[in-house]
Short mmCIF file of C-alpha atoms in Angstrom, two decimals:
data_model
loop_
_atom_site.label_atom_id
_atom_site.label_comp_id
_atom_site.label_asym_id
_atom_site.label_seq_id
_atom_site.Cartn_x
_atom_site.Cartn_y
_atom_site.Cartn_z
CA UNK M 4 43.03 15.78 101.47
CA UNK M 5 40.02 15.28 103.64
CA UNK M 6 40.21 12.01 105.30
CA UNK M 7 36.92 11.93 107.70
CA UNK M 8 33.16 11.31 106.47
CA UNK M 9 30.75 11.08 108.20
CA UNK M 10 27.56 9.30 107.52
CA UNK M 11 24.63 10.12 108.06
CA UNK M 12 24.27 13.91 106.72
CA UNK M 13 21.66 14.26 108.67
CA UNK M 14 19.71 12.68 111.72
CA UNK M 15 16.54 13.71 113.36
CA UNK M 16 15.13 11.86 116.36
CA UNK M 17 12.84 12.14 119.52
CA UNK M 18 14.13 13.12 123.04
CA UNK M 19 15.65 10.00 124.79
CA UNK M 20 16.52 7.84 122.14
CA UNK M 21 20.06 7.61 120.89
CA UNK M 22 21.47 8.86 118.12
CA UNK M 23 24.32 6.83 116.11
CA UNK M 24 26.66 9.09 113.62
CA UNK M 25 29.91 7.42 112.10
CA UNK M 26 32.70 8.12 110.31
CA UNK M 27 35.21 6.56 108.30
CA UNK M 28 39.25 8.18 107.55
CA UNK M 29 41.61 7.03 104.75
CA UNK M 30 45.14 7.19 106.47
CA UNK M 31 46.93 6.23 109.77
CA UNK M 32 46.11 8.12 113.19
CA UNK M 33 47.32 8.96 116.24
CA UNK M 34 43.72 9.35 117.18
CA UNK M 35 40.56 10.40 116.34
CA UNK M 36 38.10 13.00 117.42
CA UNK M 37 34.45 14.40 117.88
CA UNK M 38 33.17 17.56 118.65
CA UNK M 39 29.99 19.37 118.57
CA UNK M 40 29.37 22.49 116.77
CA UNK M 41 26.20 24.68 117.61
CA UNK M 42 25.15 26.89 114.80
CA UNK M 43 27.19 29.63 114.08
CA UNK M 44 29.67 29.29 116.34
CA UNK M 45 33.07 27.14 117.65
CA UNK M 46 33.49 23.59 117.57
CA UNK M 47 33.86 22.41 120.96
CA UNK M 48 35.95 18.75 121.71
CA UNK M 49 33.60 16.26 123.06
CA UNK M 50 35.57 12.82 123.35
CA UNK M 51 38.98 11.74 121.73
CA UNK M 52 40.25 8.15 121.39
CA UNK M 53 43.73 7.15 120.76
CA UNK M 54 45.05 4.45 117.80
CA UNK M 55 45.37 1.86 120.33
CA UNK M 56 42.31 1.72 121.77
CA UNK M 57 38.57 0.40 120.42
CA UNK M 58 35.96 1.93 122.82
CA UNK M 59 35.77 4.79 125.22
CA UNK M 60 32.85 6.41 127.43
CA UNK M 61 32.52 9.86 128.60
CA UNK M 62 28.96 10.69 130.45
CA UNK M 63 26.19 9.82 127.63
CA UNK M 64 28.48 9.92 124.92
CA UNK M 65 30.38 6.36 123.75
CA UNK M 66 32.85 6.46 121.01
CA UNK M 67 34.20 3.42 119.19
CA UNK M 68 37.66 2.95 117.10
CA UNK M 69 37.73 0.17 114.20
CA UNK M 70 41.64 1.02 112.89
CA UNK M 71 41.02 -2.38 110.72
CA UNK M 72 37.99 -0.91 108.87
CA UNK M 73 39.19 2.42 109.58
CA UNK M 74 36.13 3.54 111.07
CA UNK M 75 35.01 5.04 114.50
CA UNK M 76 31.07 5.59 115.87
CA UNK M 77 29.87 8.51 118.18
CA UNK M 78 26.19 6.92 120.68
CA UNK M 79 24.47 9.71 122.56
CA UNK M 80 22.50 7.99 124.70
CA UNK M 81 19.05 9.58 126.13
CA UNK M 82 19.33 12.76 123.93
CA UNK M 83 17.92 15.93 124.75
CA UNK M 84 17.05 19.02 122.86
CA UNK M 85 20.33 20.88 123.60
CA UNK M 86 21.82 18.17 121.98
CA UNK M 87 20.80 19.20 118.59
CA UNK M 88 24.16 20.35 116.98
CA UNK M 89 26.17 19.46 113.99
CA UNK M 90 29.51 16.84 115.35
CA UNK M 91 32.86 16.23 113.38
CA UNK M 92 35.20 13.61 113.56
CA UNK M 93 38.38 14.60 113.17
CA UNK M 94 40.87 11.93 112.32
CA UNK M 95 45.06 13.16 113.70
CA UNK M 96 47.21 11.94 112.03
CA UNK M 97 50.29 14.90 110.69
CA UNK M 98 47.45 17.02 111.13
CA UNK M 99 43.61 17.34 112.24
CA UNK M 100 41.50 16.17 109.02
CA UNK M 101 37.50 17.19 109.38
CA UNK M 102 34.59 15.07 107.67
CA UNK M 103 32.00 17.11 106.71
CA UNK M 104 29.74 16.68 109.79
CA UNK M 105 26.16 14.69 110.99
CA UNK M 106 23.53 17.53 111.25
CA UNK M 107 21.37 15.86 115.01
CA UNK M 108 17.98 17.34 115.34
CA UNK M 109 16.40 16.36 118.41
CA UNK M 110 12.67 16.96 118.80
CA UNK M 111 11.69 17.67 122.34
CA UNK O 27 35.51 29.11 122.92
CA UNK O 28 37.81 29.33 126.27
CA UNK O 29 40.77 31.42 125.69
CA UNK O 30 40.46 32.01 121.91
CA UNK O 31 39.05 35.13 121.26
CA UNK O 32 38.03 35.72 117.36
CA UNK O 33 37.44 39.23 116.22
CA UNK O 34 34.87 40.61 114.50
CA UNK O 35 32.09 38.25 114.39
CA UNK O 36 31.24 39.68 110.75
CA UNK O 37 33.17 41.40 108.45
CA UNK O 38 31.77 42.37 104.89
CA UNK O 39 34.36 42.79 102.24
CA UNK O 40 34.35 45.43 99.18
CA UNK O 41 36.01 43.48 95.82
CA UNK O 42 39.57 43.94 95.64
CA UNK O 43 39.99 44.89 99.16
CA UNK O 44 41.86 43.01 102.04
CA UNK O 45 40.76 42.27 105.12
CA UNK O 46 42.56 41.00 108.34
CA UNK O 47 40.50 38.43 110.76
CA UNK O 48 42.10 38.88 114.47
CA UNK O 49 42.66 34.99 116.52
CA UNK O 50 44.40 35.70 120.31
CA UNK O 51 44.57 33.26 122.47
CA UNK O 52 45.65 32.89 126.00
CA UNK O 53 46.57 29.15 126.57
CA UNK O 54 50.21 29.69 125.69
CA UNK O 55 49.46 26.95 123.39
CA UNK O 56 52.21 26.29 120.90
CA UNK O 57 50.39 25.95 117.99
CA UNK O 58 47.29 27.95 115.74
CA UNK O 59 45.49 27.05 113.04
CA UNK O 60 42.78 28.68 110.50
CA UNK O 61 40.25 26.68 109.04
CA UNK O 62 37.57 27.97 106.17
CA UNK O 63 34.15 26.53 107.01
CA UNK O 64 32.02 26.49 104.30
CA UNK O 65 27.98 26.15 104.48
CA UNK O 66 27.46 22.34 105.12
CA UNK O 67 30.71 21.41 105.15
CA UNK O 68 33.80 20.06 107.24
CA UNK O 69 36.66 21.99 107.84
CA UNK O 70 39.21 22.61 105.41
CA UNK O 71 42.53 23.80 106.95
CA UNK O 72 44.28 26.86 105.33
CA UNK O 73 47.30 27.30 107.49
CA UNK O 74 48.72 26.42 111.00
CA UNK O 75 52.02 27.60 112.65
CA UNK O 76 53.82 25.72 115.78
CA UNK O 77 56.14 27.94 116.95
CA UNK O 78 56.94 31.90 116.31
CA UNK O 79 57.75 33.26 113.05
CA UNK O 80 57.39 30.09 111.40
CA UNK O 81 54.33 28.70 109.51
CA UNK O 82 52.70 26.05 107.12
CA UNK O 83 50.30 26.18 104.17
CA UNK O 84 47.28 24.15 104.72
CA UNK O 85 45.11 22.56 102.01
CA UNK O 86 43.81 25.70 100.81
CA UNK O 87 46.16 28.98 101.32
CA UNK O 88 45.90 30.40 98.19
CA UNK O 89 44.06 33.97 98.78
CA UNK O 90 45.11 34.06 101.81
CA UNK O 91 48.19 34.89 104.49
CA UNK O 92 49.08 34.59 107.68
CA UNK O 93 51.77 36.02 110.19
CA UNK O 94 53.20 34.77 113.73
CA UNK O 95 54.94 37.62 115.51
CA UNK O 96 53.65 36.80 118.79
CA UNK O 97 52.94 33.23 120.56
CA UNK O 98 49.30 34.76 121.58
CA UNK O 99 48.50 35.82 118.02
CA UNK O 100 47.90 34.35 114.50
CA UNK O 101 46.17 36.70 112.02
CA UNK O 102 44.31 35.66 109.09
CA UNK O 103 44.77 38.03 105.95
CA UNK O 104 42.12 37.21 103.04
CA UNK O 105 43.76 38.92 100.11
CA UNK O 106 41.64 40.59 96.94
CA UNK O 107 43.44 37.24 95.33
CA UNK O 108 40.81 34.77 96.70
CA UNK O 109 38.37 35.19 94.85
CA UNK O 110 35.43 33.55 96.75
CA UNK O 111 35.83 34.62 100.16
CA UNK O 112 32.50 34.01 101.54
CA UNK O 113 32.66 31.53 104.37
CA UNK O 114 33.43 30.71 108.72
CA UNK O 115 36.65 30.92 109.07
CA UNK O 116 37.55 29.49 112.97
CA UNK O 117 41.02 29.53 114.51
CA UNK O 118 42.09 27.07 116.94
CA UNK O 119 44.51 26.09 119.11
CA UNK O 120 46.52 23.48 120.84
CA UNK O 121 49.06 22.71 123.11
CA UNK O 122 51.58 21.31 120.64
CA UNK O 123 51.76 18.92 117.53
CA UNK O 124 52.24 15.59 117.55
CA UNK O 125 51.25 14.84 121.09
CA UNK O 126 49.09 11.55 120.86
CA UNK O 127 45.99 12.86 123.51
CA UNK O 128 46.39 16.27 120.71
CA UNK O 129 43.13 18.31 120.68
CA UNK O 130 41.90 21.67 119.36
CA UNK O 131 40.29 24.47 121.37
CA UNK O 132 38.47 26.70 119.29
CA UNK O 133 37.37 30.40 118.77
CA UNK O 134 33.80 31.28 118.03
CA UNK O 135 34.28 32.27 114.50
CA UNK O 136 34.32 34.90 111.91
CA UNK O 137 31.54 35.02 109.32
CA UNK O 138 33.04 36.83 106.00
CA UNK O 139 31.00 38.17 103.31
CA UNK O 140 31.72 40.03 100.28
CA UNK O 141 29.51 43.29 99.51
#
């Protein structure tokens, strides 16, 4: 019953620009989630944003909550290399539902 | 990975043989979970538990058990029943369900592979 996706698959950019991923869920939340998962290992929570609200900041990252369409947006601004990771959504709801993930590449 | 501690990193599995992936954790979070990761893909939840002696089936348990004897603990057995085993499996964490700031803290991961 997986109820995030996230589009793109993948994203490759330079350092310093910003990379958009989004993601869309199919049921009601409580809130919804990123987090960043460097190869082979944990995911680790980046930002989380609750039903009732529609944008959030936290250092470079901004997140952004559309319950209307459904939808929510992760911006890294001014990426770096050691940004380059895989990020989830993960939409709460009864339970934590994954999407399947926005590969970042960022080329130094 | 605070305070979850996965063990082993890899495990290799003969056919027809059972193997047990360790998840501790010392949070004294309420609840654990075990998700199956496979290669490109999200996280697909096979079972979570929010108190002692009591657990849940996820989306995909078949193959697979779990016990909750202790608050720190939440062992993953992958039974000779599932027959494609090959994945990350991750156990998490969090302080309780339901709460509406909820959030997972995770371990760093088993990698399983059958021989």
């Amino acid at each position: 019953s997986q109820q995030g996706e996230e589009d793109p698959q993948a994203l490759s950019i330079q350092e310093g620009e910003n990379a958009t991923m989004n993601c869309s869920y199919k049921t009601s939340i409580n809130n919804l989630q990123w987090y960043r998962q460097n190869s082979g290992r944990g995911l680790v929570h980046l930002i989380l944003i609750r039903s009732n609200e529609r944008e959030k900041h936290s250092g470079r990252l901004r997140v952004t909550l559309d319950t209307s369409k459904k939808s929510s947006s992760l911006l890294i601004t001014a990426s770096r290399a050691a940004d380059t990771a895989s990020y989830f959504c993960a939409a709460y709801g009864q339970n934590f539902v994954f999407g399947p993930g926005t590969r970042l590449s960022v080329l130094p | 990975d605070g305070g979850i501690t996965q063990s082993p990193k890899y495990l290799f599995r003969k056919e027809g043989q059972n193997v047990t992936l360790s998840c501790e954790q010392n949070l004294n979070h309420d609840a654990m979970y075990w998700y199956r990761q496979d290669p490109g893909q999200g996280l697909r939840l096979i079972y979570y538990s929010q108190i002692v002696n009591d657990f849940q089936k996820g989306d995909i348990a078949e193959g697979y058990s779990v016990s909750r004897e202790k608050k720190e603990s939440f062992p993953l057995t992958v039974t000779s029943a599932q027959k494609n085993p090959t994945a990350f499996y991750l156990c998490a964490s969090s302080v309780e369900t339901g709460a509406a700031n909820e959030k997972l803290f995770f371990g760093s991961g088993t990698q399983l592979s059958v021989l």
